[in-house]
Amino acid sequence: MYQAVTKADTAAYVVGRQDGSLSANDYKVTFRGSQADDFVDEVEDALERVLAGWRARDASKDRLDQARDELEGQLSQELHIGFEHLPASVLTDKDFWRFCSAYLYDFIVWRQPSNAVTALLPYFGAASNGLGRECVPHRMFDRAQIVKTGGDLAGDPDPYSLARFGAADVWKSHILRVANGNAPVVVREMLTDVKTGKLKTHVVRTFVKNLRRARSNVLFEVLNQPQARDLVDRERARTLSSAATLDSDGGSD
């Protein structure tokens, strides 16, 4: 048994919290699944750990989006540890993630500040029938799942380390929204290069385009860590070489 909140009820809760007509936890929860498999306390414990980590933050950095992203990355580890053993029937239920979003309302409006309800709804998975890529707890789980899988395959003693690395644009535009998220070892090597500065953020878009072209000849999902490292090194060198050529051509005009 686990908690769920429908799309309509999630949207109504966000509207009510924004206009002051609803208080915290005034959302309509239903319970799904078998009573023999009770995950209710396990789910709430994980969400409470996320909220506790958020409340313990350094509030002086709240205006920095980079700081908010780094904290989201850190808390994604807590969320994943709490949820990774939940059955697929729970993790694939969109209304489960909407419940998580409603429970984490204060954290989400801090993470994605906006005065417009329509702008907030995607972060609660309530903008459309699909969950979308912006639903905050779902993207946090995905972020941690991808890096932990890649880290485990690579034998990393701290497989969550790259989840804690703040690179919101890279995650949003180039991992969660494209197929690279299905190849966690490749993602790990790419993020390693972004973190160490070998791959500057302004060339990541071109680099990812090169990776996507390489997919027509290489099955990323079967690569081990050394093979993924070779692939990323090769495509990074190609990207940087192309960028240098363009800069040279532009400078000669």
mmCIF file of C-alpha atoms in Angstrom:
data_model
loop_
_atom_site.group_PDB
_atom_site.id
_atom_site.type_symbol
_atom_site.label_atom_id
_atom_site.label_comp_id
_atom_site.label_asym_id
_atom_site.label_seq_id
_atom_site.Cartn_x
_atom_site.Cartn_y
_atom_site.Cartn_z
ATOM 1 C CA MET A 1 0.000 0.000 0.000
ATOM 2 C CA TYR A 2 1.262 3.454 -0.891
ATOM 3 C CA GLN A 3 0.036 7.031 -1.170
ATOM 4 C CA ALA A 4 -1.268 8.701 -4.326
ATOM 5 C CA VAL A 5 -2.734 12.086 -5.240
ATOM 6 C CA THR A 6 -4.438 12.632 -8.586
ATOM 7 C CA LYS A 7 -3.365 15.279 -11.082
ATOM 8 C CA ALA A 8 -6.525 17.318 -10.480
ATOM 9 C CA ASP A 9 -6.144 17.189 -6.705
ATOM 10 C CA THR A 10 -2.453 18.085 -6.924
ATOM 11 C CA ALA A 11 -3.245 21.104 -9.088
ATOM 12 C CA ALA A 12 -6.041 22.155 -6.713
ATOM 13 C CA TYR A 13 -3.641 21.883 -3.771
ATOM 14 C CA VAL A 14 -1.019 24.066 -5.463
ATOM 15 C CA VAL A 15 -3.670 26.663 -6.323
ATOM 16 C CA GLY A 16 -5.002 26.584 -2.764
ATOM 17 C CA ARG A 17 -1.586 26.936 -1.174
ATOM 18 C CA GLN A 18 -0.770 29.829 -3.481
ATOM 19 C CA ASP A 19 -3.968 31.762 -2.746
ATOM 20 C CA GLY A 20 -3.986 30.889 0.958
ATOM 21 C CA SER A 21 -7.216 28.898 0.944
ATOM 22 C CA LEU A 22 -5.442 25.640 1.843
ATOM 23 C CA SER A 23 -2.901 24.813 4.525
ATOM 24 C CA ALA A 24 -0.033 22.339 4.538
ATOM 25 C CA ASN A 25 -1.144 18.741 3.962
ATOM 26 C CA ASP A 26 -4.661 19.764 2.851
ATOM 27 C CA TYR A 27 -4.460 17.476 -0.175
ATOM 28 C CA LYS A 28 -6.623 14.445 -0.915
ATOM 29 C CA VAL A 29 -4.623 11.254 -0.465
ATOM 30 C CA THR A 30 -5.766 7.845 -1.623
ATOM 31 C CA PHE A 31 -4.042 4.556 -0.903
ATOM 32 C CA ARG A 32 -3.301 2.013 -3.591
ATOM 33 C CA GLY A 33 -1.909 -1.486 -3.651
ATOM 34 C CA SER A 34 -2.107 -4.387 -1.249
ATOM 35 C CA GLN A 35 -2.275 -3.854 2.513
ATOM 36 C CA ALA A 36 0.069 -6.813 2.805
ATOM 37 C CA ASP A 37 2.810 -4.667 1.254
ATOM 38 C CA ASP A 38 2.664 -1.476 3.293
ATOM 39 C CA PHE A 39 5.134 1.200 2.150
ATOM 40 C CA VAL A 40 3.353 4.205 3.682
ATOM 41 C CA ASP A 41 5.752 4.816 6.575
ATOM 42 C CA GLU A 42 8.796 4.068 4.429
ATOM 43 C CA VAL A 43 7.726 6.682 1.879
ATOM 44 C CA GLU A 44 6.970 9.359 4.462
ATOM 45 C CA ASP A 45 10.246 8.715 6.297
ATOM 46 C CA ALA A 46 12.198 9.299 3.080
ATOM 47 C CA LEU A 47 10.288 12.493 2.303
ATOM 48 C CA GLU A 48 10.814 13.753 5.856
ATOM 49 C CA ARG A 49 14.567 13.231 5.469
ATOM 50 C CA VAL A 50 14.467 15.372 2.333
ATOM 51 C CA LEU A 51 12.592 18.123 4.181
ATOM 52 C CA ALA A 52 14.965 17.901 7.148
ATOM 53 C CA GLY A 53 17.958 18.296 4.845
ATOM 54 C CA TRP A 54 16.329 21.288 3.176
ATOM 55 C CA ARG A 55 15.472 22.975 6.491
ATOM 56 C CA ALA A 56 19.075 22.548 7.650
ATOM 57 C CA ARG A 57 20.428 24.440 4.613
ATOM 58 C CA ASP A 58 22.479 27.639 4.685
ATOM 59 C CA ALA A 59 19.643 30.086 3.959
ATOM 60 C CA SER A 60 22.111 32.869 3.126
ATOM 61 C CA LYS A 61 22.689 31.149 -0.235
ATOM 62 C CA ASP A 62 19.004 30.883 -1.164
ATOM 63 C CA ARG A 63 19.237 33.439 -3.952
ATOM 64 C CA LEU A 64 21.890 31.441 -5.791
ATOM 65 C CA ASP A 65 20.373 28.978 -8.254
ATOM 66 C CA GLN A 66 23.641 27.025 -8.233
ATOM 67 C CA ALA A 67 23.317 26.543 -4.473
ATOM 68 C CA ARG A 68 19.693 25.418 -4.835
ATOM 69 C CA ASP A 69 20.692 22.943 -7.528
ATOM 70 C CA GLU A 70 23.536 21.550 -5.435
ATOM 71 C CA LEU A 71 21.170 21.023 -2.516
ATOM 72 C CA GLU A 72 18.678 19.300 -4.817
ATOM 73 C CA GLY A 73 21.499 17.008 -5.897
ATOM 74 C CA GLN A 74 22.463 16.236 -2.313
ATOM 75 C CA LEU A 75 18.878 15.520 -1.322
ATOM 76 C CA SER A 76 18.346 13.337 -4.388
ATOM 77 C CA GLN A 77 20.639 10.823 -2.701
ATOM 78 C CA GLU A 78 18.423 10.779 0.399
ATOM 79 C CA LEU A 79 15.314 10.346 -1.723
ATOM 80 C CA HIS A 80 16.834 7.553 -3.780
ATOM 81 C CA ILE A 81 18.082 5.643 -0.755
ATOM 82 C CA GLY A 82 14.566 5.759 0.651
ATOM 83 C CA PHE A 83 12.816 4.778 -2.574
ATOM 84 C CA GLU A 84 15.178 2.479 -4.474
ATOM 85 C CA HIS A 85 13.668 -0.691 -3.021
ATOM 86 C CA LEU A 86 10.064 0.272 -3.764
ATOM 87 C CA PRO A 87 8.431 -1.991 -6.373
ATOM 88 C CA ALA A 88 8.095 -0.856 -9.970
ATOM 89 C CA SER A 89 4.319 -0.685 -9.566
ATOM 90 C CA VAL A 90 4.839 2.210 -7.148
ATOM 91 C CA LEU A 91 7.677 3.970 -8.951
ATOM 92 C CA THR A 92 5.801 3.958 -12.260
ATOM 93 C CA ASP A 93 2.585 5.388 -10.799
ATOM 94 C CA LYS A 94 2.410 9.070 -11.760
ATOM 95 C CA ASP A 95 0.059 9.806 -8.872
ATOM 96 C CA PHE A 96 2.625 8.467 -6.408
ATOM 97 C CA TRP A 97 5.056 11.138 -7.579
ATOM 98 C CA ARG A 98 2.299 13.746 -7.376
ATOM 99 C CA PHE A 99 1.782 12.748 -3.748
ATOM 100 C CA CYS A 100 5.510 13.190 -3.168
ATOM 101 C CA SER A 101 5.328 16.613 -4.802
ATOM 102 C CA ALA A 102 2.416 17.711 -2.627
ATOM 103 C CA TYR A 103 4.230 16.463 0.482
ATOM 104 C CA LEU A 104 7.343 18.416 -0.554
ATOM 105 C CA TYR A 105 5.384 21.572 -1.471
ATOM 106 C CA ASP A 106 7.500 24.001 0.576
ATOM 107 C CA PHE A 107 10.748 22.578 -0.746
ATOM 108 C CA ILE A 108 9.534 22.694 -4.349
ATOM 109 C CA VAL A 109 8.373 26.326 -4.271
ATOM 110 C CA TRP A 110 11.746 27.199 -2.723
ATOM 111 C CA ARG A 111 13.579 25.247 -5.417
ATOM 112 C CA GLN A 112 11.504 26.629 -8.312
ATOM 113 C CA PRO A 113 10.272 30.049 -7.121
ATOM 114 C CA SER A 114 7.402 31.539 -9.117
ATOM 115 C CA ASN A 115 4.333 33.649 -8.419
ATOM 116 C CA ALA A 116 2.384 32.082 -11.296
ATOM 117 C CA VAL A 117 0.483 28.885 -10.567
ATOM 118 C CA THR A 118 0.698 27.761 -14.191
ATOM 119 C CA ALA A 119 4.480 28.020 -13.999
ATOM 120 C CA LEU A 120 4.558 25.927 -10.817
ATOM 121 C CA LEU A 121 2.338 23.047 -11.936
ATOM 122 C CA PRO A 122 4.987 21.247 -14.056
ATOM 123 C CA TYR A 123 7.223 20.982 -10.978
ATOM 124 C CA PHE A 124 4.409 19.106 -9.219
ATOM 125 C CA GLY A 125 3.711 16.823 -12.187
ATOM 126 C CA ALA A 126 0.298 18.455 -12.553
ATOM 127 C CA ALA A 127 0.551 20.392 -15.814
ATOM 128 C CA SER A 128 -0.586 17.555 -18.086
ATOM 129 C CA ASN A 129 -1.722 13.948 -17.974
ATOM 130 C CA GLY A 130 1.898 12.879 -18.249
ATOM 131 C CA LEU A 131 4.272 13.483 -15.370
ATOM 132 C CA GLY A 132 6.715 15.486 -17.477
ATOM 133 C CA ARG A 133 10.444 15.945 -16.963
ATOM 134 C CA GLU A 134 10.169 18.803 -14.469
ATOM 135 C CA CYS A 135 8.376 17.008 -11.607
ATOM 136 C CA VAL A 136 10.884 17.710 -8.843
ATOM 137 C CA PRO A 137 10.898 14.490 -6.773
ATOM 138 C CA HIS A 138 10.747 12.338 -9.909
ATOM 139 C CA ARG A 139 13.685 14.131 -11.542
ATOM 140 C CA MET A 140 15.595 13.882 -8.242
ATOM 141 C CA PHE A 141 15.079 10.129 -8.175
ATOM 142 C CA ASP A 142 16.108 9.815 -11.828
ATOM 143 C CA ARG A 143 19.213 11.914 -11.217
ATOM 144 C CA ALA A 144 20.344 9.703 -8.351
ATOM 145 C CA GLN A 145 19.346 6.477 -10.115
ATOM 146 C CA ILE A 146 21.386 7.317 -13.209
ATOM 147 C CA VAL A 147 24.576 8.278 -11.383
ATOM 148 C CA LYS A 148 24.362 5.471 -8.835
ATOM 149 C CA THR A 149 23.921 2.887 -11.584
ATOM 150 C CA GLY A 150 26.864 4.345 -13.488
ATOM 151 C CA GLY A 151 28.946 4.631 -10.332
ATOM 152 C CA ASP A 152 28.238 1.055 -9.292
ATOM 153 C CA LEU A 153 29.155 -0.240 -12.753
ATOM 154 C CA ALA A 154 32.383 1.758 -12.646
ATOM 155 C CA GLY A 155 33.253 0.550 -9.139
ATOM 156 C CA ASP A 156 33.039 4.050 -7.656
ATOM 157 C CA PRO A 157 33.249 3.898 -3.824
ATOM 158 C CA ASP A 158 30.925 6.930 -3.714
ATOM 159 C CA PRO A 159 28.459 6.207 -6.533
ATOM 160 C CA TYR A 160 26.229 9.180 -5.647
ATOM 161 C CA SER A 161 29.000 11.770 -5.881
ATOM 162 C CA LEU A 162 27.985 13.124 -9.287
ATOM 163 C CA ALA A 163 24.336 13.452 -8.218
ATOM 164 C CA ARG A 164 25.557 16.002 -5.685
ATOM 165 C CA PHE A 165 27.367 17.968 -8.381
ATOM 166 C CA GLY A 166 25.318 21.024 -9.313
ATOM 167 C CA ALA A 167 24.895 21.126 -13.093
ATOM 168 C CA ALA A 168 21.196 21.874 -13.553
ATOM 169 C CA ASP A 169 21.365 22.824 -17.232
ATOM 170 C CA VAL A 170 23.330 19.700 -18.117
ATOM 171 C CA TRP A 171 20.847 17.467 -16.310
ATOM 172 C CA LYS A 172 17.771 19.258 -17.600
ATOM 173 C CA SER A 173 18.709 19.676 -21.242
ATOM 174 C CA HIS A 174 21.148 16.886 -21.970
ATOM 175 C CA ILE A 175 20.466 13.937 -19.674
ATOM 176 C CA LEU A 176 16.880 13.757 -18.446
ATOM 177 C CA ARG A 177 15.388 15.034 -21.723
ATOM 178 C CA VAL A 178 17.393 12.860 -24.095
ATOM 179 C CA ALA A 179 18.326 9.205 -24.344
ATOM 180 C CA ASN A 180 21.723 9.672 -22.669
ATOM 181 C CA GLY A 181 20.026 8.918 -19.360
ATOM 182 C CA ASN A 182 19.631 5.337 -20.555
ATOM 183 C CA ALA A 183 23.410 4.922 -20.631
ATOM 184 C CA PRO A 184 24.492 5.677 -17.044
ATOM 185 C CA VAL A 185 28.172 4.824 -17.499
ATOM 186 C CA VAL A 186 28.419 7.289 -20.398
ATOM 187 C CA VAL A 187 26.575 9.915 -18.334
ATOM 188 C CA ARG A 188 29.018 9.351 -15.478
ATOM 189 C CA GLU A 189 32.049 9.951 -17.694
ATOM 190 C CA MET A 190 30.459 13.042 -19.261
ATOM 191 C CA LEU A 191 29.583 14.543 -15.866
ATOM 192 C CA THR A 192 33.085 13.789 -14.619
ATOM 193 C CA ASP A 193 34.490 15.912 -17.440
ATOM 194 C CA VAL A 194 32.022 18.730 -16.775
ATOM 195 C CA LYS A 195 32.878 18.683 -13.069
ATOM 196 C CA THR A 196 36.642 18.702 -13.647
ATOM 197 C CA GLY A 197 36.421 21.421 -16.300
ATOM 198 C CA LYS A 198 37.559 19.270 -19.212
ATOM 199 C CA LEU A 199 34.166 19.833 -20.803
ATOM 200 C CA LYS A 200 33.020 23.432 -20.473
ATOM 201 C CA THR A 201 29.291 24.010 -20.210
ATOM 202 C CA HIS A 202 29.209 26.195 -23.342
ATOM 203 C CA VAL A 203 30.259 23.250 -25.533
ATOM 204 C CA VAL A 204 28.145 20.574 -23.831
ATOM 205 C CA ARG A 205 25.301 21.027 -26.327
ATOM 206 C CA THR A 206 27.604 20.333 -29.285
ATOM 207 C CA PHE A 207 29.250 17.468 -27.418
ATOM 208 C CA VAL A 208 25.870 15.829 -26.764
ATOM 209 C CA LYS A 209 24.931 16.208 -30.442
ATOM 210 C CA ASN A 210 28.128 14.373 -31.327
ATOM 211 C CA LEU A 211 27.271 11.664 -28.799
ATOM 212 C CA ARG A 212 23.826 11.244 -30.306
ATOM 213 C CA ARG A 213 25.343 10.806 -33.758
ATOM 214 C CA ALA A 214 27.730 8.206 -32.356
ATOM 215 C CA ARG A 215 24.723 6.251 -31.062
ATOM 216 C CA SER A 216 23.931 5.163 -34.627
ATOM 217 C CA ASN A 217 27.099 3.043 -34.566
ATOM 218 C CA VAL A 218 27.654 2.345 -30.868
ATOM 219 C CA LEU A 219 25.292 0.667 -28.399
ATOM 220 C CA PHE A 220 25.975 2.835 -25.355
ATOM 221 C CA GLU A 221 24.087 0.580 -22.956
ATOM 222 C CA VAL A 222 26.596 -2.287 -23.258
ATOM 223 C CA LEU A 223 29.758 -0.213 -22.759
ATOM 224 C CA ASN A 224 31.857 -0.806 -19.673
ATOM 225 C CA GLN A 225 33.620 2.046 -17.886
ATOM 226 C CA PRO A 226 36.890 2.036 -19.909
ATOM 227 C CA GLN A 227 34.930 1.876 -23.167
ATOM 228 C CA ALA A 228 32.660 4.718 -22.046
ATOM 229 C CA ARG A 229 35.743 6.709 -21.076
ATOM 230 C CA ASP A 230 37.246 6.193 -24.536
ATOM 231 C CA LEU A 231 33.984 7.248 -26.187
ATOM 232 C CA VAL A 232 33.689 10.438 -24.136
ATOM 233 C CA ASP A 233 37.372 11.292 -24.668
ATOM 234 C CA ARG A 234 37.024 10.850 -28.424
ATOM 235 C CA GLU A 235 33.833 12.892 -28.748
ATOM 236 C CA ARG A 236 35.160 15.590 -26.421
ATOM 237 C CA ALA A 237 38.307 15.933 -28.528
ATOM 238 C CA ARG A 238 36.189 16.130 -31.682
ATOM 239 C CA THR A 239 33.939 18.775 -30.125
ATOM 240 C CA LEU A 240 36.811 20.916 -28.885
ATOM 241 C CA SER A 241 38.616 20.626 -32.213
ATOM 242 C CA SER A 242 35.517 21.793 -34.082
ATOM 243 C CA ALA A 243 35.048 24.674 -31.653
ATOM 244 C CA ALA A 244 38.676 25.734 -32.089
ATOM 245 C CA THR A 245 38.310 25.658 -35.877
ATOM 246 C CA LEU A 246 35.201 27.825 -35.720
ATOM 247 C CA ASP A 247 36.943 30.299 -33.424
ATOM 248 C CA SER A 248 39.914 30.442 -35.791
ATOM 249 C CA ASP A 249 37.705 31.021 -38.825
ATOM 250 C CA GLY A 250 35.818 33.732 -37.013
ATOM 251 C CA GLY A 251 38.984 35.457 -35.938
ATOM 252 C CA SER A 252 40.369 35.587 -39.479
ATOM 253 C CA ASP A 253 37.449 37.635 -40.851
#
